[in-house]
Short mmCIF file of C-alpha atoms in Angstrom, two decimals:
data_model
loop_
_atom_site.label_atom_id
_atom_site.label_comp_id
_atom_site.label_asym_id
_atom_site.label_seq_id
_atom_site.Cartn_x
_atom_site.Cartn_y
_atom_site.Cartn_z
CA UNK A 138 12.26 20.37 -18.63
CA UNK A 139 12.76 17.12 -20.56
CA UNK A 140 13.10 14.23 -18.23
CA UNK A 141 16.23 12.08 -19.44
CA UNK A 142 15.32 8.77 -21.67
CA UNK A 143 17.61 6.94 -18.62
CA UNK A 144 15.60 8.62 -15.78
CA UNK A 145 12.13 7.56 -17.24
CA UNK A 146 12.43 4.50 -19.20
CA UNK A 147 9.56 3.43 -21.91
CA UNK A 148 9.31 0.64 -23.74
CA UNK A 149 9.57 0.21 -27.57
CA UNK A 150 5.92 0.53 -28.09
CA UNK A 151 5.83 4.01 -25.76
CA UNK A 152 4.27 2.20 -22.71
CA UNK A 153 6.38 2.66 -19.01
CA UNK A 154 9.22 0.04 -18.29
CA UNK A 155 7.83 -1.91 -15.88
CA UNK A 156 4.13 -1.86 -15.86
CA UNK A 157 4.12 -1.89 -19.74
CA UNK A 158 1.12 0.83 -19.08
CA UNK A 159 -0.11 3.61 -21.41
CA UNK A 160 -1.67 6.76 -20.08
CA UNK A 161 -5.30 5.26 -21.69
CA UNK A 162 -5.09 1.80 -19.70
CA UNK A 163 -5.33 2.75 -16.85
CA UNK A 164 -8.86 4.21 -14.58
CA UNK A 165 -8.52 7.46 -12.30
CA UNK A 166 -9.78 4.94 -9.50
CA UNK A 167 -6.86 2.02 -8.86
CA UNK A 168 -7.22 -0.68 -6.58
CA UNK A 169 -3.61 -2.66 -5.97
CA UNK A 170 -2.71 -5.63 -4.55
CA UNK A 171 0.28 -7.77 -4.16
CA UNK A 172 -0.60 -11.10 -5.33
CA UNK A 173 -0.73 -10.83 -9.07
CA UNK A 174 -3.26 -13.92 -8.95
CA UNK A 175 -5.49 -11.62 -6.78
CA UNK A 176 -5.76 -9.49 -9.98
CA UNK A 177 -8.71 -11.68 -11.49
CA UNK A 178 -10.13 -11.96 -7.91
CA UNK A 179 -11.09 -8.01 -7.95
CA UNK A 180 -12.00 -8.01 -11.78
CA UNK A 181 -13.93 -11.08 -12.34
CA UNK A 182 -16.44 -8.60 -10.55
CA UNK A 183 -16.21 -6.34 -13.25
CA UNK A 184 -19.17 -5.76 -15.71
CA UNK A 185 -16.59 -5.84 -18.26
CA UNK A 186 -12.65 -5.25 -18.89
CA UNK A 187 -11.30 -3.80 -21.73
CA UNK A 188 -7.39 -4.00 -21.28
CA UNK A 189 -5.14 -6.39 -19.39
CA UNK A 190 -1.55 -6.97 -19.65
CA UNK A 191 1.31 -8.46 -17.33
CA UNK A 192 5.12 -7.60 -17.16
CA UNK A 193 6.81 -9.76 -14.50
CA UNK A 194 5.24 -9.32 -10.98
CA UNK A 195 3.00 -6.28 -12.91
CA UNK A 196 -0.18 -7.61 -13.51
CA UNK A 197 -2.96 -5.28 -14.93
CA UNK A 198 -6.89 -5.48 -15.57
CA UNK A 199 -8.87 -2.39 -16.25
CA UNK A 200 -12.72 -2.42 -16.78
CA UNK A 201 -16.10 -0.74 -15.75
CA UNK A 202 -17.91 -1.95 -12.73
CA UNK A 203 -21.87 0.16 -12.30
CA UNK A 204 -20.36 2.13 -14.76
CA UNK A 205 -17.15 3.23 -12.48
CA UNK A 206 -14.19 2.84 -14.64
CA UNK A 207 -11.43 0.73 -12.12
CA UNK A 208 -7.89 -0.23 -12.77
CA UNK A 209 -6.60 -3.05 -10.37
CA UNK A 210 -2.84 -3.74 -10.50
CA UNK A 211 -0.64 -6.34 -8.25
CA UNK A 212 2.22 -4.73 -7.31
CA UNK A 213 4.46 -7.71 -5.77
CA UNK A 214 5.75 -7.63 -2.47
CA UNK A 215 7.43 -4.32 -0.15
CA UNK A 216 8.25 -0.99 -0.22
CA UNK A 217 10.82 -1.45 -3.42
CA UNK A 218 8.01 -2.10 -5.78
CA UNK A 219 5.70 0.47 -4.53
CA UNK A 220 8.35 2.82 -5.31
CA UNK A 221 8.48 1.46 -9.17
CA UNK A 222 4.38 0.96 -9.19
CA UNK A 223 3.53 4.53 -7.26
CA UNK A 224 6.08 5.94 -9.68
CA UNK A 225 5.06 4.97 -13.27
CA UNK A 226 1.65 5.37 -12.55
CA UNK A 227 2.17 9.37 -11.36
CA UNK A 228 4.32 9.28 -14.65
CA UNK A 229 1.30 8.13 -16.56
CA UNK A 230 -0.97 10.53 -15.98
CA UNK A 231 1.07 13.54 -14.94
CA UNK A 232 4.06 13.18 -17.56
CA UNK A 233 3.65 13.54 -21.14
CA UNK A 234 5.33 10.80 -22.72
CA UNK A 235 6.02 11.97 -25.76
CA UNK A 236 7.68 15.24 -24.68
CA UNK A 237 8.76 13.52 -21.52
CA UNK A 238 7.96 17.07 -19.57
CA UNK A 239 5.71 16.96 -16.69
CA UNK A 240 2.11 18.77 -17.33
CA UNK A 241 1.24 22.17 -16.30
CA UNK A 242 -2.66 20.64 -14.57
CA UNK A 243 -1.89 17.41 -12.50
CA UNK A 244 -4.32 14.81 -12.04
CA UNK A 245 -5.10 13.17 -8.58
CA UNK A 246 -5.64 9.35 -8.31
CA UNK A 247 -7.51 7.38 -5.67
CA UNK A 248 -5.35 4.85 -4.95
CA UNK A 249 -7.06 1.47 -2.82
CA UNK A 250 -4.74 -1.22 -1.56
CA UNK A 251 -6.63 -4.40 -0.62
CA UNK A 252 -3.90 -6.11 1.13
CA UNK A 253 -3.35 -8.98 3.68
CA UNK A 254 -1.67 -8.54 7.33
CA UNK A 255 -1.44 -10.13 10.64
CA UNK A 256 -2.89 -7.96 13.22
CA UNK A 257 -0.06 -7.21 16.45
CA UNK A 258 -3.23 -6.71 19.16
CA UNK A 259 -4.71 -9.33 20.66
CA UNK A 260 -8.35 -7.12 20.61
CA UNK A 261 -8.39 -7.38 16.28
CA UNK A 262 -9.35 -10.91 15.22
CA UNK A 263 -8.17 -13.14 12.80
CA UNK A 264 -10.64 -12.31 9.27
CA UNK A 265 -11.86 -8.88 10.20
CA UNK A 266 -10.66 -6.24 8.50
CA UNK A 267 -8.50 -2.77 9.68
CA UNK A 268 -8.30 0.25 7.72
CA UNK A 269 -4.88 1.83 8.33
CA UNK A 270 -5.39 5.81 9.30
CA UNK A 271 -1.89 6.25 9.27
CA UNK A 272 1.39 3.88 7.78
CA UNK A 273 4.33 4.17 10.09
CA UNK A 274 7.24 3.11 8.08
CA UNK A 275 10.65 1.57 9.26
CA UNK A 276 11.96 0.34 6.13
CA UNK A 277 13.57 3.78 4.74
CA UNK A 278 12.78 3.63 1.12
CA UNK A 279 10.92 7.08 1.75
CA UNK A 280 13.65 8.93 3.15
CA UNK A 281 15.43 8.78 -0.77
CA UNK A 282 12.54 11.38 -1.08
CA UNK A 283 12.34 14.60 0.28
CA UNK A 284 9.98 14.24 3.11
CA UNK A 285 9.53 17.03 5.47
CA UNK A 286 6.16 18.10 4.35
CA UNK A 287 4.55 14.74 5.44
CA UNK A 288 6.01 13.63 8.63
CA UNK A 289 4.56 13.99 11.88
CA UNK A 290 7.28 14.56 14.48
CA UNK A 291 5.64 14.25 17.85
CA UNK A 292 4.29 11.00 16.84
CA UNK A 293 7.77 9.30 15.48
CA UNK A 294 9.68 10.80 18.31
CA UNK A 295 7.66 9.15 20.65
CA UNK A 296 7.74 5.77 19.07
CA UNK A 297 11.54 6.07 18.72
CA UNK A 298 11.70 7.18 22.64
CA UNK A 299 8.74 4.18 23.76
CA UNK A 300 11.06 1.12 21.46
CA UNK A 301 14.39 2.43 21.99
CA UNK A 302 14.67 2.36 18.11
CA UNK A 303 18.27 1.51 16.93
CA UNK A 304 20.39 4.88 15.37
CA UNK A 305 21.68 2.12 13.18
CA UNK A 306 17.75 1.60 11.68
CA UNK A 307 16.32 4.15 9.08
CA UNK A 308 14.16 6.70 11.30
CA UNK A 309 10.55 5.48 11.12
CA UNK A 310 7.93 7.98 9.51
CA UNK A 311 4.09 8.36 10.32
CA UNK A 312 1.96 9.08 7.05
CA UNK A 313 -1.63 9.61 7.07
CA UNK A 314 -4.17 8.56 4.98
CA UNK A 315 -6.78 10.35 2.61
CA UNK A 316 -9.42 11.49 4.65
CA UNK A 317 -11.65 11.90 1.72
CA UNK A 318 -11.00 8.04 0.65
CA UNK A 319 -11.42 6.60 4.36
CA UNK A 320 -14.91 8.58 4.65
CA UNK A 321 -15.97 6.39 1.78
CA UNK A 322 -14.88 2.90 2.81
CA UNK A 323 -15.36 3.21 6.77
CA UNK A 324 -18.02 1.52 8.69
CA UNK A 325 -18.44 0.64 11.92
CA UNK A 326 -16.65 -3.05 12.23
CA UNK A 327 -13.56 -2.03 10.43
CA UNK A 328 -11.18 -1.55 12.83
CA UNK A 329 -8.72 1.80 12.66
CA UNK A 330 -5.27 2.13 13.90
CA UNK A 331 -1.76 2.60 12.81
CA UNK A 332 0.08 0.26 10.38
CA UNK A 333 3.65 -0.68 10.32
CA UNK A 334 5.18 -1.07 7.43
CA UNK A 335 8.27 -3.23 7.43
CA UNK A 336 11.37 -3.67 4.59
CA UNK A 337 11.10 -7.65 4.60
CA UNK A 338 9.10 -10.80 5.96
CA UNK A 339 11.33 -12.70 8.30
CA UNK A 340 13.23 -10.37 10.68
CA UNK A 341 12.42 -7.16 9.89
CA UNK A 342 9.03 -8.26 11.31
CA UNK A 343 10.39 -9.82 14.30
CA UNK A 344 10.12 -13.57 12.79
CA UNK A 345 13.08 -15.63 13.88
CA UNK A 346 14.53 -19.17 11.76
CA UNK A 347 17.75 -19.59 12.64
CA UNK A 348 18.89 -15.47 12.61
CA UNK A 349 18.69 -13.74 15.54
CA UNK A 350 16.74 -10.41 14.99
CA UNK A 351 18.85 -7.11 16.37
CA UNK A 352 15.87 -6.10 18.67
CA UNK A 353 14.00 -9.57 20.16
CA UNK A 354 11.57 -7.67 22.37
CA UNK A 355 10.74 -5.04 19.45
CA UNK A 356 7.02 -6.28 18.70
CA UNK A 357 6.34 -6.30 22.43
CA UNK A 358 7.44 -2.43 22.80
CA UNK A 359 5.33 -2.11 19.31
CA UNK A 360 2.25 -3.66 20.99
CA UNK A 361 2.16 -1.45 24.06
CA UNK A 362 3.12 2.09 22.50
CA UNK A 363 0.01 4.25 21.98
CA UNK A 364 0.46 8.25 21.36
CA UNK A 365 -2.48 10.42 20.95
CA UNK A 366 -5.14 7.35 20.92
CA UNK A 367 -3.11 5.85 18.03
CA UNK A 368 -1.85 2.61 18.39
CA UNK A 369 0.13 -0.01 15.97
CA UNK A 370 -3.01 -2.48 15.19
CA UNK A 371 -0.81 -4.57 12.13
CA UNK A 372 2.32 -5.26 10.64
CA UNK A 373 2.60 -5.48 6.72
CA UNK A 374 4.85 -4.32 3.88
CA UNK A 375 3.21 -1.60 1.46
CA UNK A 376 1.40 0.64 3.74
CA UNK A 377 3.29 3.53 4.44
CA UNK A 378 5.56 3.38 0.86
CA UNK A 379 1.94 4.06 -0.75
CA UNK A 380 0.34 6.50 1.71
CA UNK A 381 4.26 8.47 1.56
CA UNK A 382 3.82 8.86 -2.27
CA UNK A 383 0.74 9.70 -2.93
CA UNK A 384 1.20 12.11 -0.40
CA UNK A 385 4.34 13.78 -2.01
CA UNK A 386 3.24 13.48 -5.49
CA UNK A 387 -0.84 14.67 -4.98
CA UNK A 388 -2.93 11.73 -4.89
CA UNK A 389 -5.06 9.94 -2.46
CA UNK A 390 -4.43 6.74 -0.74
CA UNK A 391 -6.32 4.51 1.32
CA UNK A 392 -5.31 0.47 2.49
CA UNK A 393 -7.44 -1.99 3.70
CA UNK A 394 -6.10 -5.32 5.26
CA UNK A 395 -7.39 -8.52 5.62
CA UNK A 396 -6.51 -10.16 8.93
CA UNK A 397 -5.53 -13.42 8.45
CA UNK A 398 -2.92 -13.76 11.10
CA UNK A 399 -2.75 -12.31 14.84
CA UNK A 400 0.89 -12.35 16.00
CA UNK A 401 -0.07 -11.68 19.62
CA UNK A 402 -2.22 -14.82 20.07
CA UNK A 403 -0.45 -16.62 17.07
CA UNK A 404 -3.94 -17.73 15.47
CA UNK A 405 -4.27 -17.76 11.64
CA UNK A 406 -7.24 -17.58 9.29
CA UNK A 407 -8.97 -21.38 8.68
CA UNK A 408 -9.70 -19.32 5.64
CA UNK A 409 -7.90 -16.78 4.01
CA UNK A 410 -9.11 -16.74 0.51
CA UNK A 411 -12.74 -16.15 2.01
CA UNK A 412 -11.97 -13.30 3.93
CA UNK A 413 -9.90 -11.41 1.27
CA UNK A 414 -12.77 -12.42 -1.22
CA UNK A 415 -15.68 -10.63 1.69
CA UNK A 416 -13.18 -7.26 1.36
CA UNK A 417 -12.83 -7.19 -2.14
CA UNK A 418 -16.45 -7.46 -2.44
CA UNK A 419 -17.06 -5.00 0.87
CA UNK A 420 -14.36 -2.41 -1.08
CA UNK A 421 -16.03 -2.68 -4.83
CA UNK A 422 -19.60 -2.22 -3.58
CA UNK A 423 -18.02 0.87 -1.42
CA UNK A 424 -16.67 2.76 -4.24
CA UNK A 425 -19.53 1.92 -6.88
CA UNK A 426 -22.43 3.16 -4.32
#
């Protein structure tokens, strides 16, 4: 099967549309953020890099690191552009380019978001860290997919029951992580729990201006729903797009988040570029070990 030149689009030079990436520039190990200027925060560690571009809000830098080839890519901001990023990089290594026919062997990535958040318990504080075992998503961009294989029923069906979840809202999903990756990165003063992963900033996540939000007591019911131990510990806006997937498309995802907000007590970090600088050291010395 020859995928259409309008259904995957390259650019002049061969590379995919938006992250102007070749199957050779990229690492099998790929950490992403959202701030592109975070991009030269995770590979200024490197021993050395060897490629870099930028297209837009696509910012790339791959090098070696203890002799661990890494990729680290900013991928903007919500669900949208993890559906572009999550995409072309699957397309990368598991479409050849030239035929434009997906290969016969697949190849897994580990996929490592290093991502910022504001925690919704008042027990996780402002600059630790949470590691997000599952991403519950209520922004919808996953159900375009065909998603029955990585849903977990009992869990959404609950949370729908516990917040009286609007019919007229896309029907929240609970994807888990890669147990391999989180056996790597865990220790014992990262917190674990369940991360929500909203469509926007302002009142998707409950944050009023001047629009009223369709459910005001919605990160209340959020705060106080636990099912089966797991509870929502933060709110965020990649999460669950990247866990859902890597899950459908066979590779292995993990996020970390900074804390550098907690919406229950309404604290914020004194300083956030030093706690997102301790977990991008805490995740490269992880995955190098």
């Amino acid at each position: 099967m020859s995928i259409k030149a309008s259904e995957l689009i390259l650019n002049p030079d061969g590379s995919v549309y938006h992250l102007n990436l070749k199957p050779e520039n990229i690492a099998q190990t790929i950490i992403l953020v959202g701030d592109q200027d975070r991009v030269e925060k995770v590979s200024k560690h490197f021993d050395a890099i060897e490629f870099k571009t930028q297209k837009r809000e696509f910012k790339t830098h791959t090098g070696t690191l203890k002799g661990k080839r890494i990729s680290v890519i900013s991928t903007g901001i919500g669900p949208d552009n993890i559906d572009i990023v999550l995409n072309e990089l699957d397309a990368l290594v598991n479409i050849d380019l030239e035929t434009r026919s997906p290969k016969e062997e697949l190849t897994s990535l580990n996929i490592i978001r290093i991502g910022t958040s504001g925690a919704l318990q008042e027990s996780i504080p402002v600059d630790s860290f949470v590691l997000s075992s599952a991403g519950l998503d209520i922004n919808g961009m996953l159900h375009a997919y065909q998603i029955e294989g990585i849903c977990n029923p009992d869990y959404e069906d609950a949370f729908i029951k516990h917040t009286g979840w609007s019919i007229n809202k896309a029907k929240p999903i609970l994807v888990k992580n890669s147990q391999a990756l989180e056996s790597i990165l865990i220790e014992d003063h990262i917190f674990k729990g369940v991360t929500l992963t909203a469509g926007g900033f302002y009142g998707p996540q409950g944050r009023v201006l001047r629009l009223p939000v369709q459910d005001p007591d919605l990160n209340k019911k959020i705060d106080s729903f636990s099912f089966q131990g797991m509870t929502v510990t933060n709110l965020e806006m990649e999460t669950s797009a990247i866990y859902g997937l890597s899950k459908l498309l066979g590779h292995h995802a993990v996020s970390l988040n900074a804390i550098i907000a907690n919406r229950a007590t309404g604290d914020f970090s004194k300083n956030p570029s030093e706690t997102i600088e301790k977990l991008i050291t805490y995740t490269l010395n992880k995955i190098t070990i």
